[in-house]
GROMACS .gro file of C-alpha atoms in nm:
model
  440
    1UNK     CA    1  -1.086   0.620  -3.444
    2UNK     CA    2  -1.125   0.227  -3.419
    3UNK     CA    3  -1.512   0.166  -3.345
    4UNK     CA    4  -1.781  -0.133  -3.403
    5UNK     CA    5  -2.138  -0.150  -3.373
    6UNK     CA    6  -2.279  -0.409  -3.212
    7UNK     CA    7  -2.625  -0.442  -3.295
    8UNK     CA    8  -2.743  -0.745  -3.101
    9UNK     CA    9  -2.724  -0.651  -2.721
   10UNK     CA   10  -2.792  -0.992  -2.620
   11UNK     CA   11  -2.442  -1.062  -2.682
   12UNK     CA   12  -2.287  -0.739  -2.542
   13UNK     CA   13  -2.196  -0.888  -2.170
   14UNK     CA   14  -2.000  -1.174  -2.334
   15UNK     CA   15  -1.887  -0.955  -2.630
   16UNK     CA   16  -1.698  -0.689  -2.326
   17UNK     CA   17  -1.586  -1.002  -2.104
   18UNK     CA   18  -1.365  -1.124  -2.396
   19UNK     CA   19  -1.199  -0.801  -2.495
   20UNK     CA   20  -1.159  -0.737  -2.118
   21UNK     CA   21  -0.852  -0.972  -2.138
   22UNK     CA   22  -0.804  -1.357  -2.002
   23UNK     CA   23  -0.533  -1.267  -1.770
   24UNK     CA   24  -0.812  -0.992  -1.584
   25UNK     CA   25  -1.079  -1.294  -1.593
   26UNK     CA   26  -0.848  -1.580  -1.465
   27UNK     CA   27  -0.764  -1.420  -1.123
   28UNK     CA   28  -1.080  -1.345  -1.019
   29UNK     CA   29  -1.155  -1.705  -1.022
   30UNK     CA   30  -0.845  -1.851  -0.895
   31UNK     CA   31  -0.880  -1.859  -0.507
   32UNK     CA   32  -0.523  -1.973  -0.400
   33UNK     CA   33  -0.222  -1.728  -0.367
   34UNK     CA   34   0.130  -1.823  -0.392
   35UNK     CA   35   0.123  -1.790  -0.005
   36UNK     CA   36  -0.167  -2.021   0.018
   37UNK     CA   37  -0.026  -2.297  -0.222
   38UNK     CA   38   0.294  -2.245  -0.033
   39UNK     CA   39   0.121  -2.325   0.261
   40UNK     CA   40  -0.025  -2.622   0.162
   41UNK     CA   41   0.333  -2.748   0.079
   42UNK     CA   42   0.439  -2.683   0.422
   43UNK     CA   43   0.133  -2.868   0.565
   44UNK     CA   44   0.208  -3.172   0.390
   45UNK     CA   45   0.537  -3.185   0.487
   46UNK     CA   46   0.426  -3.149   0.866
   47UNK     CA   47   0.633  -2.806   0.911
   48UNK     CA   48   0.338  -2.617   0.995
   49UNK     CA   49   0.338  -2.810   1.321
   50UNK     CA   50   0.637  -2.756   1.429
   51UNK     CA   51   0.734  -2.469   1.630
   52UNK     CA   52   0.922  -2.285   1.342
   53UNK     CA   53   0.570  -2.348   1.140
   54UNK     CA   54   0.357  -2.234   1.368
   55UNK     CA   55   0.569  -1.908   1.456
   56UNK     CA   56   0.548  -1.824   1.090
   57UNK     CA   57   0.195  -1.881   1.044
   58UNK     CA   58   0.155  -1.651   1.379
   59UNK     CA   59   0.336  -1.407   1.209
   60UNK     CA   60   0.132  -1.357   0.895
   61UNK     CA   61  -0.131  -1.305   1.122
   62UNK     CA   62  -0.007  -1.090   1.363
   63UNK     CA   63   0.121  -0.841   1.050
   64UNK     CA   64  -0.248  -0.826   0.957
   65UNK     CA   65  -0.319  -0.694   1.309
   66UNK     CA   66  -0.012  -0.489   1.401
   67UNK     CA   67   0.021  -0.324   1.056
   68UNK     CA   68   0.196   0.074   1.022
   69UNK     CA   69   0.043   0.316   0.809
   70UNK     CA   70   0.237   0.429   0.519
   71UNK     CA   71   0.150   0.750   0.289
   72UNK     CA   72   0.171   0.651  -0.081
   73UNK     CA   73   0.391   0.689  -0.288
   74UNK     CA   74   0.626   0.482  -0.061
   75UNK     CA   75   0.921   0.292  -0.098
   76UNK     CA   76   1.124   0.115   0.119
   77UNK     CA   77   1.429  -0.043   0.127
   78UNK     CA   78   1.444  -0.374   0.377
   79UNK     CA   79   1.531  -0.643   0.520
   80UNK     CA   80   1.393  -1.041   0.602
   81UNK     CA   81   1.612  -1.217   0.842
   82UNK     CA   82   1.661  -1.604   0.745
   83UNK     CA   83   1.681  -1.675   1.112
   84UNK     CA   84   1.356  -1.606   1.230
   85UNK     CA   85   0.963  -1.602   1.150
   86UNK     CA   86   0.810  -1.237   1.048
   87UNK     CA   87   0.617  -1.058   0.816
   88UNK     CA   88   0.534  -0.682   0.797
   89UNK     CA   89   0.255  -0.527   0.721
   90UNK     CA   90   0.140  -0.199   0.605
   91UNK     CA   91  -0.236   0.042   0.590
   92UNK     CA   92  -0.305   0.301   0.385
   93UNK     CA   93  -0.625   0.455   0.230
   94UNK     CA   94  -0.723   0.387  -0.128
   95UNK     CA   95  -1.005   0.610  -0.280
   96UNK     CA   96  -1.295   0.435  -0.499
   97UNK     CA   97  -1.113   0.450  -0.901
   98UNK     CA   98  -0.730   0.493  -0.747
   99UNK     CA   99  -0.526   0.201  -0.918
  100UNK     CA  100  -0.271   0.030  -0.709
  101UNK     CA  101   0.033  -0.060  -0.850
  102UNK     CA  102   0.303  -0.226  -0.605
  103UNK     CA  103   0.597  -0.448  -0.654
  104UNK     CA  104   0.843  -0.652  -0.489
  105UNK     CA  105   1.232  -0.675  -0.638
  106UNK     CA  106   1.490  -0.854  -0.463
  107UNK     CA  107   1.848  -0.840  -0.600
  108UNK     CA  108   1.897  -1.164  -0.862
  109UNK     CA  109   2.171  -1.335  -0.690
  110UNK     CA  110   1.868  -1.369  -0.385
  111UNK     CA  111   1.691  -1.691  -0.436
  112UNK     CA  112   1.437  -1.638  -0.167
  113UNK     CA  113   1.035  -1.643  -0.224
  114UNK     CA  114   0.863  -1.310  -0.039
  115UNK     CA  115   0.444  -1.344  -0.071
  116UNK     CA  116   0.245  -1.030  -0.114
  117UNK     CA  117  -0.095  -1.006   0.005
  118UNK     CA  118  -0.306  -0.732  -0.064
  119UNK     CA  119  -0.636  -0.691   0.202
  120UNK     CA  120  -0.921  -0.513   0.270
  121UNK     CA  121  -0.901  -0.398   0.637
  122UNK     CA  122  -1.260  -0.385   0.746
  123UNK     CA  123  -1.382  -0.721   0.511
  124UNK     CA  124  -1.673  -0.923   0.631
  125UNK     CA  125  -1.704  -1.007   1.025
  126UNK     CA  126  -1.481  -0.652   1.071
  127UNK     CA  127  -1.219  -0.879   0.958
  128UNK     CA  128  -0.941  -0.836   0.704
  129UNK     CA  129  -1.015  -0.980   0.323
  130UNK     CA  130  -0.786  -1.044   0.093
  131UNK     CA  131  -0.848  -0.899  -0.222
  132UNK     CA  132  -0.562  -0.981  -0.435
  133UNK     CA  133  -0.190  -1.102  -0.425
  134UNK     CA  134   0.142  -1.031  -0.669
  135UNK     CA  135   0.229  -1.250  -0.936
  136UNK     CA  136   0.584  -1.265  -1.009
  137UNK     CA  137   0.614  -0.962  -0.692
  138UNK     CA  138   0.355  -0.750  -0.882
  139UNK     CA  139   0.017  -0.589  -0.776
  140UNK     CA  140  -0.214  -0.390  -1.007
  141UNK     CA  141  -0.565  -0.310  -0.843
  142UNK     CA  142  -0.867  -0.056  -0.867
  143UNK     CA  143  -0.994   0.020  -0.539
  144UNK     CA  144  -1.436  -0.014  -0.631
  145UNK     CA  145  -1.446   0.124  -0.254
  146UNK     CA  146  -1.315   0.414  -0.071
  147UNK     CA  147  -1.142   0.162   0.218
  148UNK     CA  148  -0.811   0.152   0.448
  149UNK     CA  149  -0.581  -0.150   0.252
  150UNK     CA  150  -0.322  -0.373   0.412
  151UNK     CA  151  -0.040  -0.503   0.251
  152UNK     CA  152   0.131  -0.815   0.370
  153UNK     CA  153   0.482  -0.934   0.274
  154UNK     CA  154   0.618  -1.260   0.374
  155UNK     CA  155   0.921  -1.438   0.301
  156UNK     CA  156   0.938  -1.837   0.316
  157UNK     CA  157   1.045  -2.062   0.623
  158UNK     CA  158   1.428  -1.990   0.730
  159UNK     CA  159   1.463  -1.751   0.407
  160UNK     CA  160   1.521  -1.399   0.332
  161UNK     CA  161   1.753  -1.127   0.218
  162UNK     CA  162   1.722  -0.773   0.087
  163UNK     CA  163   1.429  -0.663  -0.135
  164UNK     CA  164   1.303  -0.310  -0.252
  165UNK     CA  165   0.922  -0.285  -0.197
  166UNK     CA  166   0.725   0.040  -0.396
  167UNK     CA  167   0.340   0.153  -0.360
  168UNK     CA  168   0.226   0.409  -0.576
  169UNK     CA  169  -0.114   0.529  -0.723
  170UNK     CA  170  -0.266   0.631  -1.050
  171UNK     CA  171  -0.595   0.672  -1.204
  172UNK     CA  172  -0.784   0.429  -1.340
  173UNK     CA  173  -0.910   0.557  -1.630
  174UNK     CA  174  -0.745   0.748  -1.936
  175UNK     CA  175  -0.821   1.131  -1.875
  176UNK     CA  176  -1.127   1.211  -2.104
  177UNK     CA  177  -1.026   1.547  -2.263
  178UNK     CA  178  -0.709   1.539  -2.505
  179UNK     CA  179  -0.398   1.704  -2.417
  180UNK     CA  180  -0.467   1.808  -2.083
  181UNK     CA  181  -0.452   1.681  -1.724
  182UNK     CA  182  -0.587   1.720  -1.383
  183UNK     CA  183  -0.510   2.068  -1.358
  184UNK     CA  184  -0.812   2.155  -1.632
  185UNK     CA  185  -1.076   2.070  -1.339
  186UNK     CA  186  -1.206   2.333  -1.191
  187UNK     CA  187  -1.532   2.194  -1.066
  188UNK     CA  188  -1.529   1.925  -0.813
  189UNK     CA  189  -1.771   1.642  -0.738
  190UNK     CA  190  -2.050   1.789  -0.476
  191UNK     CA  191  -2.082   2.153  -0.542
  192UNK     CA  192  -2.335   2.308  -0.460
  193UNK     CA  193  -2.555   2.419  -0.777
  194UNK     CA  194  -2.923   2.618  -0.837
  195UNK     CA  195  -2.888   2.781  -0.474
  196UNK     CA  196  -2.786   2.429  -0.294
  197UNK     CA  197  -3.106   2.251  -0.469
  198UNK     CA  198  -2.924   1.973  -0.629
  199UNK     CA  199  -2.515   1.916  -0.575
  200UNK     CA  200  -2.235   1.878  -0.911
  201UNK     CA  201  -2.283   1.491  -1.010
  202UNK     CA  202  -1.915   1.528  -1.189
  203UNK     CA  203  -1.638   1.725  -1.222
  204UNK     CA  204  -1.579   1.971  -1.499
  205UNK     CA  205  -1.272   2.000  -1.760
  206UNK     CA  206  -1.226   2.326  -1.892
  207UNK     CA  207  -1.062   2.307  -2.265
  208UNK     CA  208  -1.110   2.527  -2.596
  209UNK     CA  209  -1.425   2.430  -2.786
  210UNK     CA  210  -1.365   2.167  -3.026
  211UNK     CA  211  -1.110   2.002  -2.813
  212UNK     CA  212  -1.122   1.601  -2.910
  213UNK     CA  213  -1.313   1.477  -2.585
  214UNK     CA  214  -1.143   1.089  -2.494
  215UNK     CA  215  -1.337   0.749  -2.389
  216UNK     CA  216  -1.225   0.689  -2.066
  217UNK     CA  217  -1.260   0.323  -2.079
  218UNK     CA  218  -1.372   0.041  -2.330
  219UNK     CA  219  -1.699   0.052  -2.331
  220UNK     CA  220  -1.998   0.072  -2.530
  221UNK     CA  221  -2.254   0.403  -2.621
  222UNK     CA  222  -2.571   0.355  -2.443
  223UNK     CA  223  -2.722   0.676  -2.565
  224UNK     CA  224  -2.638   0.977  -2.745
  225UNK     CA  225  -2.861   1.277  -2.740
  226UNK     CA  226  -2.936   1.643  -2.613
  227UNK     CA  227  -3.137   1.729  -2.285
  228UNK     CA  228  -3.163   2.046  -2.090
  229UNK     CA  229  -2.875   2.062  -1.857
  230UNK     CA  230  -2.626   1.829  -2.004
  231UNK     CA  231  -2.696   1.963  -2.410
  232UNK     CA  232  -2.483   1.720  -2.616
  233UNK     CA  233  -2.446   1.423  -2.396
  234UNK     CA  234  -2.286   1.106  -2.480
  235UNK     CA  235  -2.323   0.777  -2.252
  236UNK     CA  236  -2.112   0.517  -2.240
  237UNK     CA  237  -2.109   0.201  -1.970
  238UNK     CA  238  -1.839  -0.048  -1.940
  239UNK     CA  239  -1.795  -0.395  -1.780
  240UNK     CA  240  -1.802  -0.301  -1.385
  241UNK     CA  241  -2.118  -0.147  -1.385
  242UNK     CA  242  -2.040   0.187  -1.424
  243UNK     CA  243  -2.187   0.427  -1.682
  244UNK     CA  244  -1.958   0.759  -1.798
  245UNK     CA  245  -2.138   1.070  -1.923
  246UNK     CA  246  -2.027   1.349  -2.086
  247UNK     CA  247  -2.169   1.646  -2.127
  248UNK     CA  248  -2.188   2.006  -2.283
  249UNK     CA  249  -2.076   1.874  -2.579
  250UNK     CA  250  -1.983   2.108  -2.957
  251UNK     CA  251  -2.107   1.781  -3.111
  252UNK     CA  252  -2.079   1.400  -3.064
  253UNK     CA  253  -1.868   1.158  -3.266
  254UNK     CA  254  -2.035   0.815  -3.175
  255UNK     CA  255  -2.385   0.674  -3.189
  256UNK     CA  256  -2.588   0.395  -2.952
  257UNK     CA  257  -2.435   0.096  -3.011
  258UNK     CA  258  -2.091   0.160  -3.116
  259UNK     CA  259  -1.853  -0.021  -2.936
  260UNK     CA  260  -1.547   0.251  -2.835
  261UNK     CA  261  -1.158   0.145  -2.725
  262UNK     CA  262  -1.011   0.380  -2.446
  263UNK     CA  263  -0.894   0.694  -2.583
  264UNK     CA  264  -1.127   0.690  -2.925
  265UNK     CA  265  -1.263   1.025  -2.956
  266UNK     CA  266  -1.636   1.061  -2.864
  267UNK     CA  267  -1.708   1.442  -2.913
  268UNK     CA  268  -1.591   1.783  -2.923
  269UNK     CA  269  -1.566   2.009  -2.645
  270UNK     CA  270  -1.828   2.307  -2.588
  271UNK     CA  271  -2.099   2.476  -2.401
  272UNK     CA  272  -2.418   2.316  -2.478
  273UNK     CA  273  -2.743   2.318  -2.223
  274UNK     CA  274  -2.700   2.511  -1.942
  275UNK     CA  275  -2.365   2.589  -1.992
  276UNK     CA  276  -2.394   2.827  -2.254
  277UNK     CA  277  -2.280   3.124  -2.073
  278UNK     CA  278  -1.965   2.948  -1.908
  279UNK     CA  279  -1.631   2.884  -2.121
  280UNK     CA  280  -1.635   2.589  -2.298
  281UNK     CA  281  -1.578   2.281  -2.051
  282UNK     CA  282  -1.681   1.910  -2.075
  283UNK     CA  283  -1.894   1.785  -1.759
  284UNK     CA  284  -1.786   1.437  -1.636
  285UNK     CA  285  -1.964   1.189  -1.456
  286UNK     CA  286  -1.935   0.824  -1.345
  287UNK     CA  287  -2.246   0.674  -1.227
  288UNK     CA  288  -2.274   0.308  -1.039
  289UNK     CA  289  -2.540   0.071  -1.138
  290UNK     CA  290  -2.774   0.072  -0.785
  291UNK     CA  291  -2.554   0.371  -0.606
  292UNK     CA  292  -2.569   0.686  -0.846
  293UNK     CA  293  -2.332   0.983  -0.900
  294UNK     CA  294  -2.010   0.865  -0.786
  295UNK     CA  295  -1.680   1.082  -0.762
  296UNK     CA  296  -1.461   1.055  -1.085
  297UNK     CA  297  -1.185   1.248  -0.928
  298UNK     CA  298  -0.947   0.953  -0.830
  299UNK     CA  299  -1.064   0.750  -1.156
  300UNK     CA  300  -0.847   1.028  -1.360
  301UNK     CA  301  -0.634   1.234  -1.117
  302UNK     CA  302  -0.356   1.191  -1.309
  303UNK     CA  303  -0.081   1.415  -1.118
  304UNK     CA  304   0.075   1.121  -0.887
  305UNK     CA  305   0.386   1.186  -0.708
  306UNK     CA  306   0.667   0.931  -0.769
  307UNK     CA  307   0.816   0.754  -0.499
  308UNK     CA  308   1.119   0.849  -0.335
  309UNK     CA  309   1.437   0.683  -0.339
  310UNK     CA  310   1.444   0.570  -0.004
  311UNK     CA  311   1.834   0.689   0.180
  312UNK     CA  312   1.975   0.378   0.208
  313UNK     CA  313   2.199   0.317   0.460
  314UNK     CA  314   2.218  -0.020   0.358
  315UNK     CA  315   2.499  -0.148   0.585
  316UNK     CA  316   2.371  -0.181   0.901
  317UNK     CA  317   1.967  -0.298   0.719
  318UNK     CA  318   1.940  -0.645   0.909
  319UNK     CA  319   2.162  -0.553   1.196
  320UNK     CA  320   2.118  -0.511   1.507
  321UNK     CA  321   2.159  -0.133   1.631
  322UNK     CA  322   2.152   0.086   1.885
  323UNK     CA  323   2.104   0.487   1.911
  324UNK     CA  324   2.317   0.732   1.935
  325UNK     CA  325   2.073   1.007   1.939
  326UNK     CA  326   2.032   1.174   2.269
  327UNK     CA  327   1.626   1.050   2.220
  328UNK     CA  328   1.386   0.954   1.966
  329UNK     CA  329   1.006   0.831   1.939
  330UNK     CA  330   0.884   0.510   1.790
  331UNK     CA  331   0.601   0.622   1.572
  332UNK     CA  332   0.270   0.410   1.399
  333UNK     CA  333   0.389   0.623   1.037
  334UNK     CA  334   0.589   0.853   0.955
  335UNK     CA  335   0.406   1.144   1.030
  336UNK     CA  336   0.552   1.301   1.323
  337UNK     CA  337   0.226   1.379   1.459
  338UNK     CA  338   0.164   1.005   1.427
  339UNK     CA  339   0.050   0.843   1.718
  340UNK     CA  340   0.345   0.728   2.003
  341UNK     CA  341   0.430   0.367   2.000
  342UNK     CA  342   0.768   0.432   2.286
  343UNK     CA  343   1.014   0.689   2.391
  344UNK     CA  344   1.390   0.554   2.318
  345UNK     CA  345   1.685   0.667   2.475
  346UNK     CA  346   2.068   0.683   2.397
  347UNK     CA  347   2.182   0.347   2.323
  348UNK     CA  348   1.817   0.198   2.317
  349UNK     CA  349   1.860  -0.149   2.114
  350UNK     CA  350   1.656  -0.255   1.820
  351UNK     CA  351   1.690  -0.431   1.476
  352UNK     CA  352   1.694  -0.218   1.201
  353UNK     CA  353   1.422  -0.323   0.925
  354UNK     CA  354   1.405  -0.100   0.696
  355UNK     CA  355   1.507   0.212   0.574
  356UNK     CA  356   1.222   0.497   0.387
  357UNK     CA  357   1.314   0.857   0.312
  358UNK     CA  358   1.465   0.946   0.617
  359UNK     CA  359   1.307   0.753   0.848
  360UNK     CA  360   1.379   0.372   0.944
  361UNK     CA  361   1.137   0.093   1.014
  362UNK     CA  362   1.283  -0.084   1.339
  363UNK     CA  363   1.181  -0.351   1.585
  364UNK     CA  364   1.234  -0.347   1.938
  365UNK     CA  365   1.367  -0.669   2.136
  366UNK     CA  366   0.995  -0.677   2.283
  367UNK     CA  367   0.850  -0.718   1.936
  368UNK     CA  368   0.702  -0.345   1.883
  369UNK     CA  369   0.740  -0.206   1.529
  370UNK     CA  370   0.768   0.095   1.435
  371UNK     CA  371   0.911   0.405   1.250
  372UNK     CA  372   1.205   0.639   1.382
  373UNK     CA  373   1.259   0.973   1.239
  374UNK     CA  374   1.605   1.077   1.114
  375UNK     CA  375   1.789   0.912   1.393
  376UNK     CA  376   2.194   0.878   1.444
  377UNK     CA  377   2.240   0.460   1.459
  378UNK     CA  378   2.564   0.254   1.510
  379UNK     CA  379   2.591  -0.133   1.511
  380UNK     CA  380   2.678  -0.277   1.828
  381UNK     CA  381   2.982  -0.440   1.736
  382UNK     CA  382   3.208  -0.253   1.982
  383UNK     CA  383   3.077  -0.243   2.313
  384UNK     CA  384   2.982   0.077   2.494
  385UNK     CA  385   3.197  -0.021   2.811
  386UNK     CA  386   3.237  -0.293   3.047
  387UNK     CA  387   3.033  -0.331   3.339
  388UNK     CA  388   3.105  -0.508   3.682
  389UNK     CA  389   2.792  -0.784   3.746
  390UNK     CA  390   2.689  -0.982   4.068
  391UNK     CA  391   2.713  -1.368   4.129
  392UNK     CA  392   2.364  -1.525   4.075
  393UNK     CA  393   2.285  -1.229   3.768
  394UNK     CA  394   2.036  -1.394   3.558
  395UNK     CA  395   2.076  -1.363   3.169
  396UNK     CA  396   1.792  -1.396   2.970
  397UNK     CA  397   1.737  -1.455   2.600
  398UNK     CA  398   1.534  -1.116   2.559
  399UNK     CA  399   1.440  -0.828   2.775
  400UNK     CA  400   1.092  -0.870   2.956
  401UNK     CA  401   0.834  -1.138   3.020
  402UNK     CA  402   0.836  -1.418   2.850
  403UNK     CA  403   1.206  -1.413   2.856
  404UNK     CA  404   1.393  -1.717   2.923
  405UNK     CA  405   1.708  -1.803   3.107
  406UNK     CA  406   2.058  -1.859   2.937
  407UNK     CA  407   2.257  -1.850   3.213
  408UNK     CA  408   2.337  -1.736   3.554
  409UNK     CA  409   2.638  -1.584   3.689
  410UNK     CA  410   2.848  -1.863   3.916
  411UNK     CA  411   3.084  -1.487   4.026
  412UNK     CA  412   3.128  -1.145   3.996
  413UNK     CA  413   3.190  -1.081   3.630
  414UNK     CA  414   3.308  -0.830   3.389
  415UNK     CA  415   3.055  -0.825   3.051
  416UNK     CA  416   3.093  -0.577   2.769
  417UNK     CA  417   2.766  -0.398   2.759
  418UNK     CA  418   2.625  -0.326   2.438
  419UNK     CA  419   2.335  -0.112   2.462
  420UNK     CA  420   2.029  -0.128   2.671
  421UNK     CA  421   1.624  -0.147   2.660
  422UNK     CA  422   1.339  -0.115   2.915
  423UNK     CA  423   1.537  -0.104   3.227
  424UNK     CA  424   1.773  -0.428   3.086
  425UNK     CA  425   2.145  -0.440   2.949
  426UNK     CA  426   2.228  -0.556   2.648
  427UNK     CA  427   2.547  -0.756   2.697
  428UNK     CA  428   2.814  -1.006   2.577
  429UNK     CA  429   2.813  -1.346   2.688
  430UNK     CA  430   3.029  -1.644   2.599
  431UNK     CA  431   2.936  -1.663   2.185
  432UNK     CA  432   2.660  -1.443   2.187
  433UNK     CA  433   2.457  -1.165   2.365
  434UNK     CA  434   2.216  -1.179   2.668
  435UNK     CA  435   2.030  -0.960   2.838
  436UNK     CA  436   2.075  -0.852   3.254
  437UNK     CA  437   1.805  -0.658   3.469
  438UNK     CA  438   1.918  -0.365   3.523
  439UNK     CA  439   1.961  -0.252   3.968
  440UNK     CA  440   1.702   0.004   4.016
   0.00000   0.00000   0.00000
């Protein structure tokens, strides 16, 4: 066991700051991401003015706003298409303790930039805040909220390619009785104790008696000592303001004062104050300097799922496709009781994205994301058949409003027709593809 005493506290903030690592320290004060420096770059050259620069900066915006929930652990294979401005973003709930870890791989023949921003969804003004970014495509972050996250991915101007994006979570904290996991709890955070007079500040661990009971964290010992309900307690607080207590102790290994790595031992399991008719257990408890008890569950769950390999159907990612499936549903996740974005139909047009499990992440030529569930796709190389078209048949550069012209028909023409989308065929034209009104 590796311990110091530090015997003047009027040096202990300083004395934690430095052995909480430079590389911890230096991002909270650095304001600019890679996206924002980036940014910058493109300002000076006067690209953000342009229309290419302001469609990009649109984008990142619009991914904060139109963002899909994802369960984690998720991974993803997708796609960024050179060609245009875009960004994607995804939600998903993070639990006060949960650490974040997330990265970004592209293959290494890919020399294209992708920025990821990590957000708060409701920050200040009910407005998103970002609350840290990847360096070198990672993310590591402890959620000190319970809070719905955003994730933001970016590539550069006229850039992109294939890259493999994976969210997962973990605990936070080393799990504070040796050789065992989650599955020891058996006592949860607000359980009702003494008749519903007073709820469980912690969770408890159950273990033989003089199991080796773990520090959680670096930290110091604020107080070691015996009390009624607790018996053997030891105290320890760390950096962030929290304080970890354990309790029912056989005996404690540490005094006030000595300074204690992450997995030193502390104490020895057992059954001391008012636990002394109950097998041997240690009680656990986080407390927050101004809010209390808080839940340690998340801070040391430590039974994550891993991620899995997303199917990759990687020839057609980046393509434009169309469905063969009599019908399918564009979805806000990929829950199938997820909330409707669309109905599609059989040979309903779309780009595909990305591809998760067995779902893909597609756009629709309006600009709708979404997910599809296990859905049969083709490319729309070959046309479906060829379709007779009047003289004065407008074709427009997208389906919809907004759309503008590309050409209008001087005869009656033949077109191959490649798919279709809200009431409009997709067809061929001269070099490239257009979109007709469809007769009703």
């Amino acid at each position: 066991m590796i311990v110091k005493k530090i015997k003047n506290f009027s040096y202990l903030f300083l004395f934690l700051s430095l052995l909480a690592g430079c590389s911890t320290i230096t991002k909270v004060f650095i304001s600019e991401s890679p996206r924002d420096r980036y940014e910058q770059k493109i300002r000076r050259a006067g690209l953000l003015e342009t229309a290419l620069g302001k469609a990009w900066a649109l984008a990142g915006q619009k991914a904060l706003l139109d963002s899909l929930t994802v369960s984690i652990p998720y991974r993803e294979e997708g796609y960024f298409y050179p060609d245009k401005a875009e960004a994607s973003g995804f939600r998903f709930h993070l639990k006060r303790g949960e650490k974040l870890s997330l990265s970004v791989e592209k293959d290494t023949l890919q020399k294209f930039l992708i920025f990821a921003d990590l957000f708060v969804s409701g920050g200040s003004n009910n407005k998103p805040e970002r609350v840290d970014f990847a360096d070198k495509g990672i993310i590591e972050y402890t959620a000190d909220r319970d809070e719905t996250y955003i994730l933001r991915l970016q590539p550069e101007i006229l850039k992109g390619g294939r890259y493999t994006l994976t969210i997962k979570t973990g605990p936070s904290l080393s799990f504070p009785v040796s050789g065992k996991d989650a599955r020891a709890i058996e006592s949860i955070f607000g359980d009702r104790r003494d008749g519903g007079r007073r709820r469980h500040e912690g969770v408890d661990i159950f273990a033989h008696r003089d199991t080796p009971v773990l520090s959680a964290s670096n930290g110091v010992v604020i107080r070691t000592g015996e009390d009624r309900l607790g018996g053997k307690i030891v105290l320890i607080s760390n950096l962030k303001n929290l304080s970890f207590y354990y309790a029912h102790l056989d005996s404690q290994l540490v005094k006030a004062g000595t300074y204690v790595k992450e997995g030193d031992e502390i104490g020895l399991v057992g059954n001391t104050g008012n636990a002394r008719y109950t097998p041997s257990h240690l009680h656990f408890g986080i407390y927050a300097s101004g809010h209390g008890a808080i839940n340690p569950y998340p801070f040391i769950y430590n039974l994550q799922k891993a991620p899995i390999d997303p199917e990759l159907r990687s020839k057609n990612l980046g393509q434009l496709v169309r469905l063969k499936s009599p019908k399918a549903f564009l979805r806000q996740s990929m829950d199938k009781r997820s909330r409707i974005i669309m109905p599609l139909g059989r040979n309903s047009v779309f780009m595909l994205n990305a591809a998760s499990r067995n779902f893909y992440r597609v756009e629709t030529p309006d600009g709708r994301k979404g997910f599809i569930s296990n859905p049969v796709l083709e490319t729309v190389e070959k046309p479906i058949l060829r379709k007779n078209f009047r003289k004065d048949e407008e074709i427009l550069d997208m389906p919809g409003k907004g759309a503008s012209l590309i050409a209008s028909l001087t005869a009656e023409e033949e077109l191959p027709l490649y798919g279709e989308f809200n009431n409009y065929y997709l067809v061929g034209y001269k070099d490239g593809y257009g979109w007709i009104a469809r007769q009703i």
